[in-house]
Coordinates of C-alpha atoms in Angstrom, one line a residue:
Chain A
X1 CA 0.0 0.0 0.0
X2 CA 1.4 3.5 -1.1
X3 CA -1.3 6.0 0.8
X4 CA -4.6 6.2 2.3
X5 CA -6.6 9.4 2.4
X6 CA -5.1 10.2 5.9
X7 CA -1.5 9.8 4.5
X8 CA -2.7 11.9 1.5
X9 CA -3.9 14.5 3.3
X10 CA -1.4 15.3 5.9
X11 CA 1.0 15.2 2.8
X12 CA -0.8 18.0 1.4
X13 CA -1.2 20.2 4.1
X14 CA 1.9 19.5 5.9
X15 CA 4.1 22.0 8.4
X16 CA 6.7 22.0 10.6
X17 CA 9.1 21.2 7.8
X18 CA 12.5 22.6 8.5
X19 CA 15.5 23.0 10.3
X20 CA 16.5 24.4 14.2
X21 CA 20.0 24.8 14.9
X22 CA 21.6 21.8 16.1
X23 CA 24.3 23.6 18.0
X24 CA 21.3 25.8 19.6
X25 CA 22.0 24.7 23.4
X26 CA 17.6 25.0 23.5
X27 CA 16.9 22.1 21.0
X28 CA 17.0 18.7 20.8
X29 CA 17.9 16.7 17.9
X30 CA 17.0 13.2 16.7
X31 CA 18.2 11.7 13.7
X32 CA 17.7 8.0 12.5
X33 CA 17.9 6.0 9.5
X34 CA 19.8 5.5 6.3
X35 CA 18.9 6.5 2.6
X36 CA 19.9 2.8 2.2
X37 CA 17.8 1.5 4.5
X38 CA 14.7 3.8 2.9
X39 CA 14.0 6.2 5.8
X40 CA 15.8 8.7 7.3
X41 CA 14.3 11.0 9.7
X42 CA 15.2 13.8 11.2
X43 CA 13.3 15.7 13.9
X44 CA 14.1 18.9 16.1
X45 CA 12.6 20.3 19.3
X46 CA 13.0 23.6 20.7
X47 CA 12.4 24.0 24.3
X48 CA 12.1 27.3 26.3
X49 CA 11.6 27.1 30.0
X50 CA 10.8 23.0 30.1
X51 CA 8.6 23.6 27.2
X52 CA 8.3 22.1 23.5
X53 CA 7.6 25.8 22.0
X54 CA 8.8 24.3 18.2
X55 CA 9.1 21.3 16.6
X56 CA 10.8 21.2 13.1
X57 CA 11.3 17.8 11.1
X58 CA 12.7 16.5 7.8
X59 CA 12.0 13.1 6.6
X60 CA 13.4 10.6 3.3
X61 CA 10.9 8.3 3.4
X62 CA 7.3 6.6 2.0
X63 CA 4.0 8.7 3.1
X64 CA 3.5 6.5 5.9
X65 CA 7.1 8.1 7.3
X66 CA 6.8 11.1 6.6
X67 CA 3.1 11.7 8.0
X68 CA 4.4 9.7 11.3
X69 CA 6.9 12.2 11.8
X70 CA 4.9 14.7 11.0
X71 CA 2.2 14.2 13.1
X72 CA 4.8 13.3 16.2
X73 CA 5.8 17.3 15.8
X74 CA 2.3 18.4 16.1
X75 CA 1.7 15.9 19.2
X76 CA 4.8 17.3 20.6
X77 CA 4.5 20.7 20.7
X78 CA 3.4 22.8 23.5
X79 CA 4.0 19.9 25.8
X80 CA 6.6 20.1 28.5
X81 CA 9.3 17.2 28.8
X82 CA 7.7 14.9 31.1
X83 CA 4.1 15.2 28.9
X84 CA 6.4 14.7 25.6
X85 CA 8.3 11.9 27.2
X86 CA 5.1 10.1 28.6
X87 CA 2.9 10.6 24.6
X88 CA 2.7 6.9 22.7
X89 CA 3.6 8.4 19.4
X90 CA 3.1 5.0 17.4
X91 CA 0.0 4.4 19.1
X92 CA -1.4 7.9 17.8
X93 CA 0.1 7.5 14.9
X94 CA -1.3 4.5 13.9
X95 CA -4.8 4.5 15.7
X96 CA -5.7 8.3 14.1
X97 CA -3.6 7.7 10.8
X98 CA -5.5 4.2 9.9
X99 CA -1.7 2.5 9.3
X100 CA -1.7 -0.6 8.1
X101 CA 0.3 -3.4 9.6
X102 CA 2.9 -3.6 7.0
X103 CA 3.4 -0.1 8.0
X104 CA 3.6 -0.2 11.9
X105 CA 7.5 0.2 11.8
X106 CA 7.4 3.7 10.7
X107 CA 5.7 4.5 13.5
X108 CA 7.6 3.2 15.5
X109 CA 10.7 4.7 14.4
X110 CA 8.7 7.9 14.7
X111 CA 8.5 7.0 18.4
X112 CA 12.2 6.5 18.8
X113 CA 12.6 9.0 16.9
X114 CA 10.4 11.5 19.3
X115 CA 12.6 9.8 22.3
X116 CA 16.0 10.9 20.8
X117 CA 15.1 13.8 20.1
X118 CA 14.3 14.7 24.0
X119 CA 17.2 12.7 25.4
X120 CA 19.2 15.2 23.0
X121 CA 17.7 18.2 24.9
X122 CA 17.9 16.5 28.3
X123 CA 21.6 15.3 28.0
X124 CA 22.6 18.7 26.7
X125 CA 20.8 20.2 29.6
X126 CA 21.8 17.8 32.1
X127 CA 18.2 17.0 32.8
Chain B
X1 CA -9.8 16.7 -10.6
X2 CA -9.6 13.7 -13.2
X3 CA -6.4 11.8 -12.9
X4 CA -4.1 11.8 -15.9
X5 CA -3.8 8.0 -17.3
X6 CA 0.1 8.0 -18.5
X7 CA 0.1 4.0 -17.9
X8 CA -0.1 2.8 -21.9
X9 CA 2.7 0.1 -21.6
X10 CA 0.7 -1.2 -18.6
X11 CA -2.3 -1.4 -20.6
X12 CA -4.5 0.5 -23.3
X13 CA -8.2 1.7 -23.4
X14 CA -10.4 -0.5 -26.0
X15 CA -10.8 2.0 -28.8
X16 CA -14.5 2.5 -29.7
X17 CA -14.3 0.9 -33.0
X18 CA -12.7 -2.5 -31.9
X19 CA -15.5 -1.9 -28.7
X20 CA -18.7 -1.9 -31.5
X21 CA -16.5 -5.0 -34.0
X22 CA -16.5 -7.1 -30.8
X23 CA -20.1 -6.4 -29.6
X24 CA -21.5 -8.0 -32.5
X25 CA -20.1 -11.4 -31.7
X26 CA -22.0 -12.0 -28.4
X27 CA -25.7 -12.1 -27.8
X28 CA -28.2 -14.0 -29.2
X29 CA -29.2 -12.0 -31.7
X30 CA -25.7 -11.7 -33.1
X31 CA -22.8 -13.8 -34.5
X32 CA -22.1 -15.6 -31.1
X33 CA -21.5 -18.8 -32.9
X34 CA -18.4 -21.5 -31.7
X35 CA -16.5 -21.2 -35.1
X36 CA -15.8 -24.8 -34.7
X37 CA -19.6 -25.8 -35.4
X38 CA -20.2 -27.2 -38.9
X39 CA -23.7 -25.3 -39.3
X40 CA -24.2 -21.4 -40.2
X41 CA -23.5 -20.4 -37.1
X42 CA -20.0 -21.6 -36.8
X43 CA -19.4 -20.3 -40.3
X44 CA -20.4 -17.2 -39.5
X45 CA -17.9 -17.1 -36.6
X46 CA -15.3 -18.3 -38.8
X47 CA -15.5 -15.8 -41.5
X48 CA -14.7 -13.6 -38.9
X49 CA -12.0 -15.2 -37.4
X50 CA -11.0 -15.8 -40.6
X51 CA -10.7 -11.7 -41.8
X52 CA -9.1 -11.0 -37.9
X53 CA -6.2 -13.7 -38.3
X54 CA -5.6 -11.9 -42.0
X55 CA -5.5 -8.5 -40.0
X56 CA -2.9 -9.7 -37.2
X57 CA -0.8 -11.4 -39.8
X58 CA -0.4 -8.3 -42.0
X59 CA 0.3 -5.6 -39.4
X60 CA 3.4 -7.8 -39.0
X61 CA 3.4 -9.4 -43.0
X62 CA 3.3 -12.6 -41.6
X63 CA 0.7 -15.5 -43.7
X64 CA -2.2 -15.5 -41.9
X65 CA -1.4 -19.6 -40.8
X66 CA 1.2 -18.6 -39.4
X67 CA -0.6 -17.1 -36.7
X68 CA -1.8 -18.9 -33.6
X69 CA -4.4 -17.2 -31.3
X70 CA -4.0 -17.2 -27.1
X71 CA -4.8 -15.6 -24.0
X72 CA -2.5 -13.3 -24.8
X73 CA 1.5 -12.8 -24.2
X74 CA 2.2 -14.6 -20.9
X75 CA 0.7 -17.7 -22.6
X76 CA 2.2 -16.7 -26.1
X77 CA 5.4 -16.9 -24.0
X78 CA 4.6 -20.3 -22.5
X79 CA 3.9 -21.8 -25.5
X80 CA 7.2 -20.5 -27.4
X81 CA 9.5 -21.0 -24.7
X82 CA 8.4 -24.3 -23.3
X83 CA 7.1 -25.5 -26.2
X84 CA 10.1 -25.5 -28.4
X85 CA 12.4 -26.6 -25.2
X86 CA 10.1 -29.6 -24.5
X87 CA 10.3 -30.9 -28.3
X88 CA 13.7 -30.1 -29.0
X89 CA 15.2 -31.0 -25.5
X90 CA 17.2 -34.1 -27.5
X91 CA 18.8 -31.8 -29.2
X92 CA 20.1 -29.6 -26.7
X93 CA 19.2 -28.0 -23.3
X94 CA 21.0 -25.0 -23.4
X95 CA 18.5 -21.9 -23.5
X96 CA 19.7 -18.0 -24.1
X97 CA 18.0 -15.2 -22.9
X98 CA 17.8 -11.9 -21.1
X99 CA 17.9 -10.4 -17.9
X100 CA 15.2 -7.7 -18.5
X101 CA 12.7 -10.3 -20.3
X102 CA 9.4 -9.8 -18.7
X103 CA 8.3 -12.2 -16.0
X104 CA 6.5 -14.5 -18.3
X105 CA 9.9 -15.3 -20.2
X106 CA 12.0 -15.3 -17.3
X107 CA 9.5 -17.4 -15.0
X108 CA 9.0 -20.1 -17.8
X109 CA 12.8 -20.3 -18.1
X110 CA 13.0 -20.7 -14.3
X111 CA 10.7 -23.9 -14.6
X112 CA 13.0 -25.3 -17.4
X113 CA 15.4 -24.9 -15.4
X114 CA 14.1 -26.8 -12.4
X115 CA 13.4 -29.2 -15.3
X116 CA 17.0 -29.5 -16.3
X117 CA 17.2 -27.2 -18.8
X118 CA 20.6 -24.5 -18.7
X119 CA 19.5 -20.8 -19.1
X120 CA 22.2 -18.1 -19.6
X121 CA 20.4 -14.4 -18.5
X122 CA 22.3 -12.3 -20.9
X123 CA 22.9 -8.7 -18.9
X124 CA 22.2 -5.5 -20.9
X125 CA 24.7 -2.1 -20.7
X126 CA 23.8 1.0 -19.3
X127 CA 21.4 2.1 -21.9
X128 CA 19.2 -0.9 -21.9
X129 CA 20.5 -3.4 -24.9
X130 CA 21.8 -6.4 -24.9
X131 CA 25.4 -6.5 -26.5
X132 CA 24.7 -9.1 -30.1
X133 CA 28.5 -10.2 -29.9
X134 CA 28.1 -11.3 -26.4
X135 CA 24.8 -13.0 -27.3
X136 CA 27.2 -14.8 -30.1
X137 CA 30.0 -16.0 -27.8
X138 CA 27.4 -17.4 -25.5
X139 CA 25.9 -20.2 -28.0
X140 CA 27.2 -23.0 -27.5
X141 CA 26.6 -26.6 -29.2
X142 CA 23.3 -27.2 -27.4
X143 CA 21.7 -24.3 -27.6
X144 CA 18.2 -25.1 -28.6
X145 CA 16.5 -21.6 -28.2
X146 CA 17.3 -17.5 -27.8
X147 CA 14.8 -15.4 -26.5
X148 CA 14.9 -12.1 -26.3
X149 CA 11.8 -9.2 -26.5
X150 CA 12.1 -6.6 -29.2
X151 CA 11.2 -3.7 -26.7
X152 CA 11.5 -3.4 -22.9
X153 CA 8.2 -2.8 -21.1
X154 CA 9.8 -0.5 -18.8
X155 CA 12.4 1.5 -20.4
X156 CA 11.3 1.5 -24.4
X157 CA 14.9 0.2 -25.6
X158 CA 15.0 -1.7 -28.5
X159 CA 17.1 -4.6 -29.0
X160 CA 19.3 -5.1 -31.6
X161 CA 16.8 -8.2 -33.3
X162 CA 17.8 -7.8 -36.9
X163 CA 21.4 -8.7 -36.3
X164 CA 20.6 -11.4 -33.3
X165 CA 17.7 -13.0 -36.4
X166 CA 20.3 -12.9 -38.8
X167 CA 22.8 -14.3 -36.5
X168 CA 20.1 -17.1 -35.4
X169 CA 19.1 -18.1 -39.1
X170 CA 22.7 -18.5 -39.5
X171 CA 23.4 -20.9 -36.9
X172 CA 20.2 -22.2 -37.2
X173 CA 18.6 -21.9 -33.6
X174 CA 15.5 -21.1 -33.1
X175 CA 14.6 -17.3 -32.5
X176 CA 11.7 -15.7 -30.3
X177 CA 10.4 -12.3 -30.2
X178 CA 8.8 -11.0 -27.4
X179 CA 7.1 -7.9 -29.7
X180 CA 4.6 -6.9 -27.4
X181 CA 6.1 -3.5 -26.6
X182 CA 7.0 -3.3 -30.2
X183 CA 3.4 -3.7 -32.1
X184 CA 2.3 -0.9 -33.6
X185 CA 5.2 1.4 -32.6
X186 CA 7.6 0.9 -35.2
X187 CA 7.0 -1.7 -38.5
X188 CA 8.4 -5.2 -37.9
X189 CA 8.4 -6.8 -41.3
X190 CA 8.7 -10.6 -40.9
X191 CA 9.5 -11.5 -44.6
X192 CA 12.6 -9.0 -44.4
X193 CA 13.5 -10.3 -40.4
X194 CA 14.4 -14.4 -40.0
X195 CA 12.4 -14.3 -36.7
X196 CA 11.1 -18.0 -35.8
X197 CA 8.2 -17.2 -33.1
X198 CA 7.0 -14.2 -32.2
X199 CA 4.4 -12.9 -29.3
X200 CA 1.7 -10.4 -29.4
X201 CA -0.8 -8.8 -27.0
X202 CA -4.2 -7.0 -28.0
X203 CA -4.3 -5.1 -24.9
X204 CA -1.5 -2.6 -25.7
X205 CA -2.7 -2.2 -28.9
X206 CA -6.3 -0.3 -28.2
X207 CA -7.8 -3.9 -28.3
X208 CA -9.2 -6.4 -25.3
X209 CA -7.2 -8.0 -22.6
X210 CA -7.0 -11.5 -22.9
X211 CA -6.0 -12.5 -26.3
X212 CA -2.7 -12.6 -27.9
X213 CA -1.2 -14.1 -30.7
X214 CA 2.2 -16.8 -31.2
X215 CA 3.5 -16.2 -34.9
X216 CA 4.9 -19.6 -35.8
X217 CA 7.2 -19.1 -38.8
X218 CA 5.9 -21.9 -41.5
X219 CA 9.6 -22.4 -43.0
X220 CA 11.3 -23.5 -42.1
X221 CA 8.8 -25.8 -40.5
X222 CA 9.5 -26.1 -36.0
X223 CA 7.5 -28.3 -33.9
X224 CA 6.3 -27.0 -30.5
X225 CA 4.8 -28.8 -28.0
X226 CA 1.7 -28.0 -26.8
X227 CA 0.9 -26.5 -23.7
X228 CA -3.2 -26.6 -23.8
X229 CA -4.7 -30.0 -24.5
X230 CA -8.3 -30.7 -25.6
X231 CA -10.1 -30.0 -29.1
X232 CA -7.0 -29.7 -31.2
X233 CA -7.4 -26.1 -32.1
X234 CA -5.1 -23.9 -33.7
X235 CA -3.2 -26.6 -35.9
X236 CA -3.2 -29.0 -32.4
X237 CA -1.3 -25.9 -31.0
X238 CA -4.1 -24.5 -28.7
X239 CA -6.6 -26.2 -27.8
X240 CA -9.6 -24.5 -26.6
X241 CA -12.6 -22.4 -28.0
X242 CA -11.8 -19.4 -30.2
X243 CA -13.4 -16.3 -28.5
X244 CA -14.9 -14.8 -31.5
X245 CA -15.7 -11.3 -29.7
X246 CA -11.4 -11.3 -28.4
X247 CA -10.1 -12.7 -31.8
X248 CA -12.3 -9.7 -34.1
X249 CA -11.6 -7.3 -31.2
X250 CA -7.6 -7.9 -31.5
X251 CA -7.6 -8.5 -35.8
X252 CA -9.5 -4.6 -35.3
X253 CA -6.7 -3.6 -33.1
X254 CA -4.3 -4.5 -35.5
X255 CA -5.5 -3.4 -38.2
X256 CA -6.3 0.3 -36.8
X257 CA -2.6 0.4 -35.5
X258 CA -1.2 -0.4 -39.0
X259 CA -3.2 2.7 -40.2
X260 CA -2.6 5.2 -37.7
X261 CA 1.6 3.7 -36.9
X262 CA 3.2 6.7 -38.6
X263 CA 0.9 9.2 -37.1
X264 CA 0.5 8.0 -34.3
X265 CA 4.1 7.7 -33.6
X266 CA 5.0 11.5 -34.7
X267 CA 2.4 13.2 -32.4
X268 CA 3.4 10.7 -29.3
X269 CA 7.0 11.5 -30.0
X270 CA 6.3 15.3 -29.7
X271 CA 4.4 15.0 -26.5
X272 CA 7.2 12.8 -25.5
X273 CA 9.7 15.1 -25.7
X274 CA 7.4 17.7 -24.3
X275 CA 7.1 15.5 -20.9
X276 CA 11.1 15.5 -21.1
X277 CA 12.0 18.7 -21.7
X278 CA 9.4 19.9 -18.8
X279 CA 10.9 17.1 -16.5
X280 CA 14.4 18.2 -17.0
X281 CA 14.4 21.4 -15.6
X282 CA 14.6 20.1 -12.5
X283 CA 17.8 19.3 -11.0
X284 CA 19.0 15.2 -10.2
X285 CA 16.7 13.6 -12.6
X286 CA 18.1 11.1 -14.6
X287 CA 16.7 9.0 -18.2
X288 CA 16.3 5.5 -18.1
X289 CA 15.2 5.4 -21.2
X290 CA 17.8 6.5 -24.3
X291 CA 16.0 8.8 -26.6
X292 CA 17.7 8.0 -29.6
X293 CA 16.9 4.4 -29.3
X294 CA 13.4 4.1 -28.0
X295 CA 9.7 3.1 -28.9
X296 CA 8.0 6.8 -29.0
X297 CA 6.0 6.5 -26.3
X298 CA 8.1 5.1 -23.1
X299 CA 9.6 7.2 -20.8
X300 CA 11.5 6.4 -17.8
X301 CA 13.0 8.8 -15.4
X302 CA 15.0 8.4 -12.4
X303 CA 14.0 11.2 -9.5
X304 CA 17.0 12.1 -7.2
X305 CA 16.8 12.9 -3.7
X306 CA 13.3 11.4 -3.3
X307 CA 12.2 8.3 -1.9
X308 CA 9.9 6.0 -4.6
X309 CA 6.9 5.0 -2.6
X310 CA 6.7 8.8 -1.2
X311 CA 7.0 9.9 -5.1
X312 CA 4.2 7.5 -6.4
X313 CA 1.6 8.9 -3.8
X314 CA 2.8 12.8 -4.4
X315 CA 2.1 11.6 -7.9
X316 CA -1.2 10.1 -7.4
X317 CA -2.9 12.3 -9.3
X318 CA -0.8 10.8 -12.8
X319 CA -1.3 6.7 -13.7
X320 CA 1.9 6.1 -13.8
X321 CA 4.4 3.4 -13.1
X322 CA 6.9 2.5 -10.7
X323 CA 8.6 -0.6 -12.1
X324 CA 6.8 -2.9 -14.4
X325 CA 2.9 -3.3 -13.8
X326 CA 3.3 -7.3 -13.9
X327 CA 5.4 -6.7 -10.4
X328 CA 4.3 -4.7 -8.7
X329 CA 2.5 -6.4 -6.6
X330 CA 5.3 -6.1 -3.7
X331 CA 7.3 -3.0 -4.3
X332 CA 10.4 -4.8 -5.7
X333 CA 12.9 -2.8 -7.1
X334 CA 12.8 -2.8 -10.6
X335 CA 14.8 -6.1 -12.4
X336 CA 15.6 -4.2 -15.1
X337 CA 17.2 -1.1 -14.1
X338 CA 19.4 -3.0 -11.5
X339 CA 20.7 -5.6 -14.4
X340 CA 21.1 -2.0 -16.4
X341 CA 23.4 -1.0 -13.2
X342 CA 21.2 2.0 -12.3
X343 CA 22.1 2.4 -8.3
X344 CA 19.5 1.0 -6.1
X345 CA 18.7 4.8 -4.9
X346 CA 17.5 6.0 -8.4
X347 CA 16.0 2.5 -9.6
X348 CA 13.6 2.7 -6.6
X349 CA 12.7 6.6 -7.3
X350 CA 12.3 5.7 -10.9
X351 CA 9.0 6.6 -13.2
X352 CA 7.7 5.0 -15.8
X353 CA 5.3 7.7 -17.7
X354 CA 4.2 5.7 -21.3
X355 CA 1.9 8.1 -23.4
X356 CA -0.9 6.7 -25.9
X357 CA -3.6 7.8 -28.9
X358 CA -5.6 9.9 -26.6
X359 CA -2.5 11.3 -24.7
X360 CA -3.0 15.3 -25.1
X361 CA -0.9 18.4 -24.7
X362 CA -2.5 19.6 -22.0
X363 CA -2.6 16.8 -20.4
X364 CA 1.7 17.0 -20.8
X365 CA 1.0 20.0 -19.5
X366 CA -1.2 18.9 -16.5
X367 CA 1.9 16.2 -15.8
X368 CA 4.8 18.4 -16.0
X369 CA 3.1 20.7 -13.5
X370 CA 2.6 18.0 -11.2
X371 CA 5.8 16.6 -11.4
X372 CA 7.9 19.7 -10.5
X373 CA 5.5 20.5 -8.0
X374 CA 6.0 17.5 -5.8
X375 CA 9.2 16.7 -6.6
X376 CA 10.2 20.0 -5.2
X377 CA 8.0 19.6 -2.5
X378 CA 9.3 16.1 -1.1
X379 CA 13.1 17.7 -2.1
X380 CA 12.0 20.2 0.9
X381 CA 10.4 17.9 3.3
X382 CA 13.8 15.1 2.5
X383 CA 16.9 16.0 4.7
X384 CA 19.3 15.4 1.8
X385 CA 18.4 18.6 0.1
X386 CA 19.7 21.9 2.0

């Protein structure tokens, strides 16, 4: 399976694509994959006073991916740490995206993804 | 919004004319006869059978008994490959063929081979054709058979079948065609070319799916065995009852594409080279297919930076391809770029966009739009692109 209409549409009106600086002592960066292995994510929090006030992500990928990660930056934001640490991201993912279960890897990679990304902030902030 | 249909390799739309031929061969009131009946009715069916073989046989100037109606290519396949490797397996074993063969070649190869037959895959170069010298050095004393298909399905290259015929008529091993990407794009003359067996398919043509054709050459005379038992139709060749409505429907095809060939060809090269010229403005796209040496209508593209799957859906707007239609069942990475040596990262971003009769400029247009569009747009979401 390529796409549902869920997968469609958050391609089409997707956000949050970008970049936050990585040497920014305020974000947190995760970054997994390989183009070999078909999916590399990348995903980017910015966090003023213990909260997620940005989220930026970049993702090579099939839809599935890239609306996972997605859809893990618009979960993500406005939460503090301990809300964005406690989210299931694969279960959200896959429950409000209709993934099938061919698919169910991407979102969990989204979910480690979402994890690396705050161990990033918290190791860099000694949390 | 109407999707674009840029699929024609994969399959055609019945034109209207072959649509109103076949009607009148199927109700009651109609010529819905079973040509092998000896009263009116069967004779009715047979007249028309009759005029249909004459029309497949000349789009290709073949003798009209020289052409053998089946379910289409896959089984026109069977029959050839297997057929001439279970009669002449005293002979020899030793079977040459392709690596970029469609499925129906290479899988009925693979059961000859479980069979004890030897198959040697010959690999193509970069631009999709298979090197005749190499072809020649790999004959060998029991060589029974070479198979190789006049176009590729996925990238439009044509093979080099007037030297590898004259080569085979030489030696005197069998040759077959696998024209089914080749019908109606370009002439294939079969007094002028030594080819032994050639396959056909109505369905790529503007007729039905589900009826091909096997050309047997008459001389010099080859034996093939059978692959469908029963009534003893089609010389003993193919058993089973001819489908009247399929048979007129693909004689119609035929005969329509022999008309239309030369015009047909110059307007879909045009809007061809349109697609490309639109496509290549982008950055990192690469052809898989090699202009100068193509059917007019195929064109395959390699999309840098982006991941396949993610392409097809930003794309779902086009019928397009992504590897050949017959595979794509699983996404497997296209067989034929890989044995081309296109790196796994563009074979799997690769797009097959094959134009047709009703293709129009502004649907090009339309496609070129879409393309660039999301291309761009995935280049910006992708962390490979700054």
């Amino acid at each position: 399976m390529l796409y549902n209409q869920k997968i469609l549409s958050c391609y089409q009106k997707i956000r949050n694509v970008g970049e936050l600086d990585i040497n920014d002592p305020n974000v947190g960066t995760g970054i997994l994959g390989s183009v070999a292995y078909g999916n590399l994510m990348k995903l980017q929090i910015l966090v003023k006073q213990n909260k997620i006030i940005d989220a930026k992500f970049k993702v090579y990928g099939c839809g599935f991916a890239i609306a996972a990660v997605y859809l893990v930056t618009e979960l993500i934001k406005q939460k503090t740490i301990e809300q964005a640490k406690a989210i299931n991201y694969a279960d959200s993912i896959t429950k409000s995206l209709d993934f099938p279960s061919a698919k169910t890897h991407c979102a969990n990679l989204a979910q480690n993804l979402a994890m690396l990304a705050i161990d990033d902030y918290c190791k860099k902030n000694h949390n | 919004m109407h999707n674009i249909y840029l699929d024609y390799a994969a399959t055609t739309p019945v034109d209207k004319r072959v649509a109103k031929a076949m009607w009148h061969c199927l109700t009651a009131d109609d010529l819905f006869g079973n040509a092998a009946s000896e009263h009116q009715y069967g004779a009715q069916a047979q007249a028309l059978i009759a005029t249909a073989r004459q029309q497949v046989a000349e789009l290709i100037n073949a003798d009209s008994n020289e052409i053998i109606f089946t379910s289409g290519a896959t089984e026109a396949n069977n029959l050839a490959i297997k057929g001439v490797a279970r009669h002449y397996q005293t002979s020899g074993k030793h079977i040459i063929t392709s690596k970029i063969e469609h499925k129906s070649v290479l899988e009925s190869c693979a059961q000859l081979a479980a069979e004890g037959f030897e198959i040697t895959y010959l690999t193509p170069n970069k631009n999709g054709v298979i090197d005749v010298a190499e072809l020649i050095a790999a004959v060998r004393d029991d060589t029974i058979l070479i198979s190789v298909m006049y176009v590729n399905n996925e990238t439009g290259a044509i093979q080099n079948i007037p030297a590898i015929a004259e080569f085979a008529q030489s030696k005197q091993i069998i040759l077959h065609v696998d024209a089914v990407q080749a019908i109606g794009k370009f002439i294939i003359d079969l007094k002028a070319l030594p080819i032994n067996l050639l396959s056909l398919s109505a369905h790529k043509i503007y007729g039905p799916k589900g009826i091909g054709a096997l050309f047997i050459r008459n001389t010099p005379k080859i034996r093939l065995q059978a692959q469908m038992h029963g009534g003893g139709h089609e010389f003993n060749l193919r058993s089973g009852t001819l489908p009247t409505h399929q048979i007129v429907g693909m004689g119609m095809a035929c005969n329509i594409a022999q008309q239309q060939l030369p015009k047909d060809n110059l307007r879909i090269n045009q809007l061809r080279h349109q697609l490309w010229t639109g496509i290549q403005e982008l950055p990192a796209v690469y052809l898989n297919t090699d202009l100068n040496n193509s059917v007019s209508n195929i064109l395959n593209v390699s999309f840098g930076l982006v991941q396949g799957e993610a392409l097809q859906m930003a794309l779902h707007e086009l019928a397009v391809s992504s590897g050949a239609a017959c595979t794509s069942a699983n996404l497997e990475p296209s067989y034929v770029l890989h044995a081309m040596g296109v790196a796994d990262e563009l074979a799997q971003s690769a797009i097959r966009f094959s134009l047709g009769r009703m293709t129009t400029e502004k649907e090009i247009k339309a496609a070129i739009k879409i393309v660039r569009e999301n291309v761009m747009k995935l280049r910006e979401i992708s962390p490979l692109t700054m």
